[in-house]
C-alpha positions as MATLAB code, in Angstrom:
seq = 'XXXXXXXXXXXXXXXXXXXXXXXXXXXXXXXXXXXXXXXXXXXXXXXXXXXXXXXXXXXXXXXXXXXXXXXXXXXXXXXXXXXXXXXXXXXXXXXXXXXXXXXXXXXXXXXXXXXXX';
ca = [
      28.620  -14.510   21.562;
      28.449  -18.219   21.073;
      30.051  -20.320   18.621;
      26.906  -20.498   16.628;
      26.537  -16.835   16.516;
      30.136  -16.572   15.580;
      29.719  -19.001   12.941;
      26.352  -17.278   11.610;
      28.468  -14.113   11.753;
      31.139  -15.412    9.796;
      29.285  -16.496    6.985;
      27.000  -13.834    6.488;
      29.877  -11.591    6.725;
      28.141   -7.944    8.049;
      29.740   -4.776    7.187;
      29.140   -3.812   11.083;
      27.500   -5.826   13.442;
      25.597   -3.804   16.082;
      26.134   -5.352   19.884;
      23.257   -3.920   21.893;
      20.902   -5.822   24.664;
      17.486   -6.904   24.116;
      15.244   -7.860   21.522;
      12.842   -5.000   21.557;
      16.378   -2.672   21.375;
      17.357   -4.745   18.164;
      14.205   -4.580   16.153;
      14.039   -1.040   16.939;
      17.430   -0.627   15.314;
      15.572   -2.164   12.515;
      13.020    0.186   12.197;
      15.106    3.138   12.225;
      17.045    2.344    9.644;
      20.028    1.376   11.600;
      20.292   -2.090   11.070;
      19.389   -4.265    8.121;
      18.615   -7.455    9.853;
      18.464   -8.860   13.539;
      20.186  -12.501   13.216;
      20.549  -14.002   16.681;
      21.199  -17.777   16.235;
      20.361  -19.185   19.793;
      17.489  -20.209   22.293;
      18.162  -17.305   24.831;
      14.845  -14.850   24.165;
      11.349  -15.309   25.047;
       8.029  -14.523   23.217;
       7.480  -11.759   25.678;
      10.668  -10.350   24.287;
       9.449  -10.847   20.350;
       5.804  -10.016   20.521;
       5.461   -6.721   20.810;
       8.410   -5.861   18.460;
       7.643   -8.395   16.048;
       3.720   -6.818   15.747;
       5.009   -3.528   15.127;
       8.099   -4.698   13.068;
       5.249   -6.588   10.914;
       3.350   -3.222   10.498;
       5.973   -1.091    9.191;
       6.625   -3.868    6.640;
       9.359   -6.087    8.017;
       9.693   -9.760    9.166;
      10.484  -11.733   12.585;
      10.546  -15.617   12.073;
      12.754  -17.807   13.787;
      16.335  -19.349   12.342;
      14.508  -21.012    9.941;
      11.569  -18.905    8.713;
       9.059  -20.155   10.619;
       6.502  -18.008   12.266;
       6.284  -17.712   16.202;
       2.942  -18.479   17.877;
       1.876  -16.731   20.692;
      -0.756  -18.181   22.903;
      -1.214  -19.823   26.118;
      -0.007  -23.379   24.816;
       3.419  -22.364   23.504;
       6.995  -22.681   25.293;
       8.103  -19.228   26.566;
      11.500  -19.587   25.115;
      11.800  -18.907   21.222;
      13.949  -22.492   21.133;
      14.772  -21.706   17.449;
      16.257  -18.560   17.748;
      15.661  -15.215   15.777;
      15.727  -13.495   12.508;
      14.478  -10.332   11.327;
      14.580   -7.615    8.671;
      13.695   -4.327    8.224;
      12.353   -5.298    5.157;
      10.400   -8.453    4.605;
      11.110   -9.157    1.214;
      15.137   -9.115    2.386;
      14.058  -12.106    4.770;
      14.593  -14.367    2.383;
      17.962  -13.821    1.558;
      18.721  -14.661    5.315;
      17.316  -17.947    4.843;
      19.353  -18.917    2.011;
      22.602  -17.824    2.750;
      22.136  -19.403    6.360;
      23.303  -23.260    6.297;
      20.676  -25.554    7.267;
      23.045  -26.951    9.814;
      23.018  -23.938   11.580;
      19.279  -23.640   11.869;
      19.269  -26.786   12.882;
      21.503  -26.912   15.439;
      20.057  -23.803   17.408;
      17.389  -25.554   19.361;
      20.487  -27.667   20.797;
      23.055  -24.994   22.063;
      20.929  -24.164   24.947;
      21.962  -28.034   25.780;
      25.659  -27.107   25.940;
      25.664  -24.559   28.252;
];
């Protein structure tokens, strides 16, 4: 992954961390139980990837946001890319815990590491 996922990684410290492709893959994880949260610290996914998944996700009780617990919009004005990256848990009232134990300099340097590349 990148440094900023490695870095997110390394301070939330998982017990396992689940390496599978796609977005719709990961929050399905989520809703069967076999992941706690989806923490993915980077620019690279769309809103068509989130907005299915996070609508369902939402239904069965759990939370997408981006890095820094802000809700994704979906309409015709918004940029495609989800420039703040993504965060979500099977359970919404676990989101929170995310957020805090995240450094704000990690949120906030998300939007930028698409720069780097």
């Amino acid at each position: 992954g990148t440094g900023l996922i490695q870095q997110t990684m390394d301070i939330l410290k998982p017990d396992q961390i689940l390496r599978v492709g796609g977005a719709g893959h990961k929050v399905m994880l989520l809703m069967e139980g076999e992941a706690h949260a989806y923490v993915f610290p980077s620019p690279g996914c769309k809103k068509w990837d989130t907005c299915a998944p996070e609508a369902i996700l939402h239904a069965m009780g759990g939370k997408l946001t981006d890095m820094k617990g802000d809700n994704y919009q979906y309409h015709s004005k918004v940029e495609h890319r989800n420039m703040d990256g993504v965060l979500a848990t099977a359970i919404a009232d676990d989101h929170a815990w995310y957020i805090q134990n995240i450094p704000q300099d990690v949120k906030d340097k998300v939007k930028d590491s698409l720069r780097k590349k």
